[in-house]
Short mmCIF file of C-alpha atoms and ligand atoms in Angstrom, two decimals:
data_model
loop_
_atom_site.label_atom_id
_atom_site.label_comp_id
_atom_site.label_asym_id
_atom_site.label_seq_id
_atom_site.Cartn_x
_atom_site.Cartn_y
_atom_site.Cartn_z
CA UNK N 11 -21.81 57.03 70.48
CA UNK N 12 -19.19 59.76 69.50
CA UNK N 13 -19.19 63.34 69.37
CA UNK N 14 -17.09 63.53 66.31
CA UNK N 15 -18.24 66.62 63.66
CA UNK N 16 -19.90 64.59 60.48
CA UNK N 17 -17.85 64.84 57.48
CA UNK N 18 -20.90 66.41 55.61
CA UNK N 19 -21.31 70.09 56.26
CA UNK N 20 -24.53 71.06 58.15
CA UNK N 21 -24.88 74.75 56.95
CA UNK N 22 -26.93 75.62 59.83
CA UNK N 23 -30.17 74.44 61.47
CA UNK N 24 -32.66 75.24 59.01
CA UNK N 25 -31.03 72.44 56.95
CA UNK N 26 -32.25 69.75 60.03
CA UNK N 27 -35.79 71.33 59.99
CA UNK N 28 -35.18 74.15 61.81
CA UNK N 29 -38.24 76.95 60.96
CA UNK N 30 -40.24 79.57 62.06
CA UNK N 31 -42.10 77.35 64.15
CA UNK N 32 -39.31 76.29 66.48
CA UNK N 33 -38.12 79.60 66.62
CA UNK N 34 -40.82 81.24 68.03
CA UNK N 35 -40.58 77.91 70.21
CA UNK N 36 -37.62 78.98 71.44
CA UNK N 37 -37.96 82.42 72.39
CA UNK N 38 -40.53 81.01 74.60
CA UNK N 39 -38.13 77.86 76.12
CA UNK N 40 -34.44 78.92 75.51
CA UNK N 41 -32.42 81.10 78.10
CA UNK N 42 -29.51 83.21 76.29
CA UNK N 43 -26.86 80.70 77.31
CA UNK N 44 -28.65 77.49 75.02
CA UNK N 45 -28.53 76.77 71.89
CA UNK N 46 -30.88 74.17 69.98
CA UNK N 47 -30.59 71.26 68.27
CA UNK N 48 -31.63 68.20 67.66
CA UNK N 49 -31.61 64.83 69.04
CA UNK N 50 -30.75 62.01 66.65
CA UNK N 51 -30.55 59.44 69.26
CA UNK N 52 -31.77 58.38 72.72
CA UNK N 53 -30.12 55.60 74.98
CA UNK N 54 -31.76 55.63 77.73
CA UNK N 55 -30.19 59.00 80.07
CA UNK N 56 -27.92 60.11 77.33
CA UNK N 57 -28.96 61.95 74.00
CA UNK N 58 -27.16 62.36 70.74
CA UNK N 59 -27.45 65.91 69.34
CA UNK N 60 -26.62 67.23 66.33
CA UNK N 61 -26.95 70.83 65.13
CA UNK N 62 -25.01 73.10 62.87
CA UNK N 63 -21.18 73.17 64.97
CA UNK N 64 -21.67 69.22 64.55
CA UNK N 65 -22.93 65.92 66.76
CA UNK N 66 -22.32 66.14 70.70
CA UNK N 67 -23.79 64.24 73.53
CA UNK N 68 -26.03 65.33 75.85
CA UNK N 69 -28.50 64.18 79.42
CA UNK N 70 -31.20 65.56 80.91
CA UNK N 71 -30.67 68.77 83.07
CA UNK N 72 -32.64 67.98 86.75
CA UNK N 73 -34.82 69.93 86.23
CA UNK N 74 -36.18 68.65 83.27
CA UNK N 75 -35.97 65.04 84.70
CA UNK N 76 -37.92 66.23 87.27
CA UNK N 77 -40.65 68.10 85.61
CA UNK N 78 -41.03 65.88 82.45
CA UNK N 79 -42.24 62.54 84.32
CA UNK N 80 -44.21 61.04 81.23
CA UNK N 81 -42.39 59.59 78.67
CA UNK N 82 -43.85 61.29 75.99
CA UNK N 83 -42.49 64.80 77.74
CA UNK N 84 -39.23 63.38 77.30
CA UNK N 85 -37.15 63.68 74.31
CA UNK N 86 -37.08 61.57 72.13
CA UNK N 87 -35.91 60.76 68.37
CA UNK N 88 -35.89 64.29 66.26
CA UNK N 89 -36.81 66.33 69.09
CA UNK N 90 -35.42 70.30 69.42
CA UNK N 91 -33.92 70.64 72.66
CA UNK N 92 -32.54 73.48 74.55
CA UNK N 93 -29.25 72.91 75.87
CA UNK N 94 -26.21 74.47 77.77
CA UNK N 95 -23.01 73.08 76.53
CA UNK N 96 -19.90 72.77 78.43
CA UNK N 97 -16.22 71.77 78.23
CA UNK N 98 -14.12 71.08 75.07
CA UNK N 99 -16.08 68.15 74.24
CA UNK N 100 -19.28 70.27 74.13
CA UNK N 101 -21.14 68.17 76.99
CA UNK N 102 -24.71 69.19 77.20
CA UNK N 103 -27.05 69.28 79.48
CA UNK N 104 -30.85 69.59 77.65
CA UNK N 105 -32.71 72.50 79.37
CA UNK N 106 -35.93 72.18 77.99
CA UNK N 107 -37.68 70.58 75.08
CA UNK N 108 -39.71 72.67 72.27
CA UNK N 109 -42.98 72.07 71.52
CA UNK N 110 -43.27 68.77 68.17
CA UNK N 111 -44.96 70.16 65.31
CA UNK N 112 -45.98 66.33 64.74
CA UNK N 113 -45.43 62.93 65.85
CA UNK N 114 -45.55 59.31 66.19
CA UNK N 115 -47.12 57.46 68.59
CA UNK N 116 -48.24 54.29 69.90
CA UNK N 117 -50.11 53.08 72.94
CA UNK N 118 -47.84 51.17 75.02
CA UNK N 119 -48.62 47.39 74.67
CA UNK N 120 -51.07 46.02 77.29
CA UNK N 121 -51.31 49.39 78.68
CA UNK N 122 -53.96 51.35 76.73
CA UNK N 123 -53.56 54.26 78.62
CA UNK N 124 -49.75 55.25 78.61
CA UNK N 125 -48.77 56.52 75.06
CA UNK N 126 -44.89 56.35 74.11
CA UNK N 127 -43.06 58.54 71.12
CA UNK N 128 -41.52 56.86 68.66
CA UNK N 129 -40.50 60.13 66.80
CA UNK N 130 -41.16 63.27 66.63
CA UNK N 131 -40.86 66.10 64.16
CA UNK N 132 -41.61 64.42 61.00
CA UNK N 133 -42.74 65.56 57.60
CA UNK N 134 -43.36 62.16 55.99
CA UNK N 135 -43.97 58.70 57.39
CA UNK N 136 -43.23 56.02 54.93
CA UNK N 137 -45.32 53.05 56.03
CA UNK N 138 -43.55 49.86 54.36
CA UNK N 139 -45.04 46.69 53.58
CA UNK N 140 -43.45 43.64 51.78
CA UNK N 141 -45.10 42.55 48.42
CA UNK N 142 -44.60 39.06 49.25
CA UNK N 143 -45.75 37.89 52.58
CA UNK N 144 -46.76 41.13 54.53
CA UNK N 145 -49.29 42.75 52.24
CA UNK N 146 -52.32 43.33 54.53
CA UNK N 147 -54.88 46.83 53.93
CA UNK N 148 -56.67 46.22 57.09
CA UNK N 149 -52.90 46.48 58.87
CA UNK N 150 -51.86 49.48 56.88
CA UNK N 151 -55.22 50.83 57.34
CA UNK N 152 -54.10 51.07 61.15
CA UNK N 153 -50.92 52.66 60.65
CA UNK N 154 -52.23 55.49 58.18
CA UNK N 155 -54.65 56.63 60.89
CA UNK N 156 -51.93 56.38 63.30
CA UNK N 157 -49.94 58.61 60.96
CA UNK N 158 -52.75 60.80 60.82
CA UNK N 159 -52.92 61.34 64.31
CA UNK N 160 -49.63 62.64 64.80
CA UNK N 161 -49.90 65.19 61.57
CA UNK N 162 -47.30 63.55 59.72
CA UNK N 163 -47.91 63.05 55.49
CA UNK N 164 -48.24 59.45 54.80
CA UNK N 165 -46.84 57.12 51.93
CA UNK N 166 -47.32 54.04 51.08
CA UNK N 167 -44.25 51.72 50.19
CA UNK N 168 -44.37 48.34 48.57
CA UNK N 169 -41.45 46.40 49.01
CA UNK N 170 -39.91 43.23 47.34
CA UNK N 171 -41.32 43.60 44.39
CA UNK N 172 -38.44 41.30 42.51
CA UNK N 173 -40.41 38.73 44.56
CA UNK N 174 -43.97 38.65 43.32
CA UNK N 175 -44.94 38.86 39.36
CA UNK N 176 -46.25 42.69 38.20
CA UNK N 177 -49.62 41.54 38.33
CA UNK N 178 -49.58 41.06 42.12
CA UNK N 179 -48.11 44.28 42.70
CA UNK N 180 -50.93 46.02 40.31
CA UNK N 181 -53.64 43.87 42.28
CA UNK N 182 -52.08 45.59 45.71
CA UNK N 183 -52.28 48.87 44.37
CA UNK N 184 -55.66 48.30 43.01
CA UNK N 185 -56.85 47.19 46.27
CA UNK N 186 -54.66 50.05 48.31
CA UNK N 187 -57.04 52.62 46.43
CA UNK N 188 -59.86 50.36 46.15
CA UNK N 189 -59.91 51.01 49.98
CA UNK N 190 -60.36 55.26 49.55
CA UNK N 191 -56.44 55.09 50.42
CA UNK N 192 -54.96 58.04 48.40
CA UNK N 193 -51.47 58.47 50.28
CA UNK N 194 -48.55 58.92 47.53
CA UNK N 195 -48.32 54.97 46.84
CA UNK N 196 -44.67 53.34 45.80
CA UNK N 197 -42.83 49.89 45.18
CA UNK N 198 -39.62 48.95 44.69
CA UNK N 199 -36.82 46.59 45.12
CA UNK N 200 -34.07 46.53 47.00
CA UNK N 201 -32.73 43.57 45.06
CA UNK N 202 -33.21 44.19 41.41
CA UNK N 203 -32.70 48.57 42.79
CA UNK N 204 -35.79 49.02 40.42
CA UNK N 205 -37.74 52.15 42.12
CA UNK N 206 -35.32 53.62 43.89
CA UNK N 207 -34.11 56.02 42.32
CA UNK N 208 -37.43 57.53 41.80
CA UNK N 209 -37.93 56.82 45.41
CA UNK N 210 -35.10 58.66 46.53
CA UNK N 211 -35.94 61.65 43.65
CA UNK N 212 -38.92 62.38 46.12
CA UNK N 213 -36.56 63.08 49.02
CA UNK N 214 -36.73 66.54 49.83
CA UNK N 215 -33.41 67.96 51.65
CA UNK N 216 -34.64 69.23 55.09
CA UNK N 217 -37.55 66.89 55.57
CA UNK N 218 -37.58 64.29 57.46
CA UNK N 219 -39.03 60.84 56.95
CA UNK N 220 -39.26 58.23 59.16
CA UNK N 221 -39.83 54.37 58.18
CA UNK N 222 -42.50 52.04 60.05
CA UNK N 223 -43.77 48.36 59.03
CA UNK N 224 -43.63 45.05 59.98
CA UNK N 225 -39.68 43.73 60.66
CA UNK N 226 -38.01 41.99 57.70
CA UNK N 227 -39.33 44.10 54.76
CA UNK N 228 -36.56 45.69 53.86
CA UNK N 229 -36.52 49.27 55.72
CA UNK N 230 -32.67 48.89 56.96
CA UNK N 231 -31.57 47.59 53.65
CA UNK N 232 -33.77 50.44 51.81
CA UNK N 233 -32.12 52.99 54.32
CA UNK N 234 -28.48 51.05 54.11
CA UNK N 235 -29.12 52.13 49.94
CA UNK N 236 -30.12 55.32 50.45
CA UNK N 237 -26.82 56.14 52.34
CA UNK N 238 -24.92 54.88 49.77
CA UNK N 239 -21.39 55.65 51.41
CA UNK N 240 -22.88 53.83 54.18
CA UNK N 241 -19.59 53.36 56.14
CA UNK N 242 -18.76 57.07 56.36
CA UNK N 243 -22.47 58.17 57.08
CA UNK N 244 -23.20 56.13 59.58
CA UNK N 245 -20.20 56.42 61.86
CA UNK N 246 -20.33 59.98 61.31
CA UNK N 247 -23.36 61.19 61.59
CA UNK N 248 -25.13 58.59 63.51
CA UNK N 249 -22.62 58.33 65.68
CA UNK N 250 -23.14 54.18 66.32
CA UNK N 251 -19.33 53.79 64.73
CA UNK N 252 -21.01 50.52 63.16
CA UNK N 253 -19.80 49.43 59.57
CA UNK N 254 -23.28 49.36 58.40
CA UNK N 255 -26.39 51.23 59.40
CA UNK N 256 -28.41 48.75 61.61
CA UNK N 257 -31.66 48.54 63.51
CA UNK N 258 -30.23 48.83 67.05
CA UNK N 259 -32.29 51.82 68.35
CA UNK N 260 -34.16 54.79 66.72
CA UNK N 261 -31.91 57.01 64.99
CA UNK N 262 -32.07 60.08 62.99
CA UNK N 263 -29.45 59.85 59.77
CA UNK N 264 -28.60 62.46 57.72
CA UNK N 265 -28.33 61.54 54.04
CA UNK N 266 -25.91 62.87 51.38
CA UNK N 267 -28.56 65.09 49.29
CA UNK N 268 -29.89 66.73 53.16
CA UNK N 269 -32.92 64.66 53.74
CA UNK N 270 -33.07 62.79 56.86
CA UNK N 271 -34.80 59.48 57.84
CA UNK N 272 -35.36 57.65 60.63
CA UNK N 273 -35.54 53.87 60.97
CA UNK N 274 -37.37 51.53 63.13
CA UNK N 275 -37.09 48.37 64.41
CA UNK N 276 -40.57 46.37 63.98
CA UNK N 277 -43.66 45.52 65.23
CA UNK N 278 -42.90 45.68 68.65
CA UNK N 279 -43.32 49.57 68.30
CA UNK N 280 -46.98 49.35 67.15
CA UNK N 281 -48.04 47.25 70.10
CA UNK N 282 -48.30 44.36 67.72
CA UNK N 283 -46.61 41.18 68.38
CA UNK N 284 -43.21 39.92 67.23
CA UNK N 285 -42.26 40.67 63.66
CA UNK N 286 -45.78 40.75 61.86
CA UNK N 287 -48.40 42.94 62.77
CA UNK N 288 -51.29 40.39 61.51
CA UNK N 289 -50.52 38.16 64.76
CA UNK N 290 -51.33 40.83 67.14
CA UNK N 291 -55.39 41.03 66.20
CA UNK N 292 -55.69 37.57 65.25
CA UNK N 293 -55.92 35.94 69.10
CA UNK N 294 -52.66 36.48 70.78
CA UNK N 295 -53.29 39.70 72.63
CA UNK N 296 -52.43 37.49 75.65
CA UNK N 297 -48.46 37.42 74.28
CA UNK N 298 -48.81 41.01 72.98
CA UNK N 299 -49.48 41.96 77.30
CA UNK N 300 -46.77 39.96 78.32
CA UNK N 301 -44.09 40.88 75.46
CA UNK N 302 -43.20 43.74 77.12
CA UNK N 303 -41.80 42.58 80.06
CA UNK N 304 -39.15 40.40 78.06
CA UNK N 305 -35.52 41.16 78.22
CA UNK N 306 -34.65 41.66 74.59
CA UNK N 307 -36.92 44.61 72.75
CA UNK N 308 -36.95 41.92 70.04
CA UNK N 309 -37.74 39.04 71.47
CA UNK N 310 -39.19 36.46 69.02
CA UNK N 311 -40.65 33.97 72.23
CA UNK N 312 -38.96 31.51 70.78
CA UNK N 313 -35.94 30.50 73.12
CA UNK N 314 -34.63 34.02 74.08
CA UNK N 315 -33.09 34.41 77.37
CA UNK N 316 -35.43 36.18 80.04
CA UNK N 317 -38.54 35.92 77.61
CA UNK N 318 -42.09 36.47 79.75
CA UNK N 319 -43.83 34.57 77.63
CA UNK N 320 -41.66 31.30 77.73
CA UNK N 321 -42.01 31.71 81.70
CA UNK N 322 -45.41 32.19 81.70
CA UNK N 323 -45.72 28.70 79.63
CA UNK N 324 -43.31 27.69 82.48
CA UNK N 325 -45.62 28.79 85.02
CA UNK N 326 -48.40 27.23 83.66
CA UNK N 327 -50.14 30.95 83.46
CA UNK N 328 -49.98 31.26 79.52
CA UNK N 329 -51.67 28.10 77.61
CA UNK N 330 -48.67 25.53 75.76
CA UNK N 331 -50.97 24.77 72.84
CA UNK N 332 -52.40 28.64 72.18
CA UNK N 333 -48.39 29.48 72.82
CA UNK N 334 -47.23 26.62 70.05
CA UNK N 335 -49.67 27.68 67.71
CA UNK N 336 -48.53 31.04 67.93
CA UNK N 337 -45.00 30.04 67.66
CA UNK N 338 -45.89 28.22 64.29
CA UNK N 339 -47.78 31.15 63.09
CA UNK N 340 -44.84 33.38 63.27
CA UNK N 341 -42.39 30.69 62.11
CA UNK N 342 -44.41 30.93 58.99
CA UNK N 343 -44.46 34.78 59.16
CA UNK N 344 -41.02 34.71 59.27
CA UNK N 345 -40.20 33.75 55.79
CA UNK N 346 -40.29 37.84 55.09
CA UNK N 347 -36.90 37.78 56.39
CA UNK N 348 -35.66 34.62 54.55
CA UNK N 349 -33.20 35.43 51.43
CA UNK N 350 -34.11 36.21 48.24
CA UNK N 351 -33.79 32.55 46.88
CA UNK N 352 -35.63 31.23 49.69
CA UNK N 353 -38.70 33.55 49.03
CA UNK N 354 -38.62 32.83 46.13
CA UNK N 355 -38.95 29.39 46.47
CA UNK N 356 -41.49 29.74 49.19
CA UNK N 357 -43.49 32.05 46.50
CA UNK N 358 -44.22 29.53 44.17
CA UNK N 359 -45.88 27.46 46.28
CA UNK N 360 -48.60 30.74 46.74
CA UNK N 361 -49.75 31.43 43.18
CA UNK N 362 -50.83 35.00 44.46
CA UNK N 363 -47.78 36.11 46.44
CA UNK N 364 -49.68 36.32 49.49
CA UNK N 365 -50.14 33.84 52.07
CA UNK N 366 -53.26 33.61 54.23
CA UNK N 367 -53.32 34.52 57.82
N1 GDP X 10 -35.91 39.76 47.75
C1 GDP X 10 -35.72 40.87 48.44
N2 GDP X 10 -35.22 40.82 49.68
C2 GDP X 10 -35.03 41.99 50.35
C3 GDP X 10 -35.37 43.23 49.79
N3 GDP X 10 -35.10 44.19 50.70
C4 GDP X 10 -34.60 43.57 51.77
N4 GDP X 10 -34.55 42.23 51.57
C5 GDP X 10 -34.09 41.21 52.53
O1 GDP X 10 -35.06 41.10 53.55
C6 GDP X 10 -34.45 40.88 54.80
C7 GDP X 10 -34.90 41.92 55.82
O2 GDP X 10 -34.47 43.20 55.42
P1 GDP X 10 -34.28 44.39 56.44
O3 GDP X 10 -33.82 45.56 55.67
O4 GDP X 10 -33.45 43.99 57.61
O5 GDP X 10 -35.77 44.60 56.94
P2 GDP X 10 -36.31 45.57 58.11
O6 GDP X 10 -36.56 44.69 59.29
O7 GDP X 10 -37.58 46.14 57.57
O8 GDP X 10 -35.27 46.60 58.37
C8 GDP X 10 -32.96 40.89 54.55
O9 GDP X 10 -32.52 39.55 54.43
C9 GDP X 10 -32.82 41.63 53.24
O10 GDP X 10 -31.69 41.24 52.52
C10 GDP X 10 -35.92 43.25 48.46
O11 GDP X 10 -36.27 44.30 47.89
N5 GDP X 10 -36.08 42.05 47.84
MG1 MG X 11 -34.47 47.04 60.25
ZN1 ZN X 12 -40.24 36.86 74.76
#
């Protein structure tokens, strides 16, 4: 984290989102001494803001810790916030948060009560699946009414496309609206670049869009394009001082042409298991319960270090055959993050493109 000022000029807050509705917002929320703006990152206490004077770091006032118990009362990625700043460095300390015009949810896995925010404040969710190995209507299906829910617009994104023939893509659109789905529908190819231009045409400065879908279908590398200077932006602006934009939590990026976007790192988010969602409904709900309490957010099961699932094998609790079966099973899922040679190779073995599941 840093609290450098991003090389690109933010004009002023209407160019993050700002509008009429968090205005009135924060008449309602702000004392004269805050200001607003918005949070582009959360690591645990501390909060990355970023508003029109530039990006500064931030925690929770007490008072706010105190009265927002729930998680989902707590900021969280693209939140407004109310804060008091202080000192050269611009400290903050968040005073209140205003009211999300929409969201993103998900029920916490193996807890169907507790709900947790994965973002909040978007225009457009961009729900991404790979035209090779991920393709799956019933999954997407799940994620457009979760979408729905939280008010967002959905689109559809097809991904990989360099990796299937034209015919399989037109198939998966066929059967995307042969289900009644009639979200703006895309494909392109991070490989080959073909789509993305027109893909980042429809990028409206001001919006915000935030990318879900299964890990390993390209939403980094999509994002890592749409930066372009991808150095500069995401030191700057991001604040992670990493070379290139990656994965390690939720963050808010502001893009050359004004649009912002929001990645996210897999599955795991959805309450599904590992890297594809298709595992989660198909018997291993047992895994998906324990997942949770592994060290690593993206623990694969496999051999990690402090994984619940391994020590519940261990312990004799968890079933060694159902466990190796779903360890093969998402071996075999895995191929959606294999390089583009090995895909390929794995593709012609599955005249369709997709693999059954
Ligand atoms: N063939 C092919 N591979 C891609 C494409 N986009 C991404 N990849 C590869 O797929 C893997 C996973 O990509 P990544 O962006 O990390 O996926 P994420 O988990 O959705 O963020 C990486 O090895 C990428 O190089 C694409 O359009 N075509
Ligand atoms: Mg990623
Ligand atoms: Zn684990």
């Amino acid at each position: 984290m840093t609290d450098q000022i991003p090389d690109r000029e933010i004009p002023n807050r209407e160019a993050l989102g700002w509008n009429a509705w968090f205005a009135e917002q924060a008449k309602l929320h702000c004392g004269p001494a805050n200001t607003a703006a918005r949070v582009t990152s959360v690591d645990r206490g501390w909060l990355v803001l970023l508003n029109e004077t530039g990006v500064f770091k931030a925690q929770l006032s007490g008072n706010l810790m105190h009265s927002a118990r729930a998680a989902a009362a707590r900021p969280c990625v693209g939140d407004w916030v109310c804060v008091t700043q202080s000192g050269s460095d611009k400290f903050g300390s968040v005073q209140a948060l205003l009211e999300r015009q929409t969201s993103l949810r998900r029920k916490a896995v193996g807890n169907a009560v507790v709900e947790q925010m994965i973002a909040a404040n978007l225009d457009c969710v961009i729900v991404v699946q790979s035209c090779l190995t991920d393709f799956n209507v019933k999954r997407l299906e799940r994620y457009l009414a979760m979408v729905a829910e939280g008010g967002a617009v959905p689109w559809v994104l097809l991904s990989k496309t360099d990796l299937v023939a034209p015919e399989v893509v037109a198939g998966q659109i066929a059967e995307i609206r042969g289900a009644g789905i009639t979200a703006p529908l895309l494909s392109l190819s991070n490989v080959t670049r073909a789509g993305i231009d027109e893909f980042q045409r429809m990028l409206v400065p001001g919006q915000t869009y935030c990318f879900v879908g299964s890990s390993g279908v390209g939403k980094s590398t999509l994002i890592n394009a749409l930066i372009g200077h991808a150095q500069q932006a995401t030191k700057t602006v991001s604040g992670s001082g990493e070379g290139r934009h990656t994965t390690v939590r939720r963050e808010l990026i502001v893009l050359e042409n004004g649009a912002m976007v929001i990645d996210n790192p897999g599955m795991r988010e959805f309450g599904m298991v590992s890297t594809e969602g298709g595992l989660a409904g198909g018997g291993f709900a047992d895994i998906a319960a324990l997942a949770p309490g592994c060290r690593f957010n993206d623990c694969t099961h496999a051999s990690e270090p402090g994984c619940a699932v391994i020590a519940a094998v261990e312990a004799g609790t968890l079933d060694r055959g159902h466990y190796e079966s779903f360890i093969n099973l998402t071996r075999e899922a895995k191929l959606g993050t294999l390089s583009a040679g090995e895909q390929r190779k794995a593709a012609r073995g599955s005249k369709s493109g997709k693999r059954d599941r």
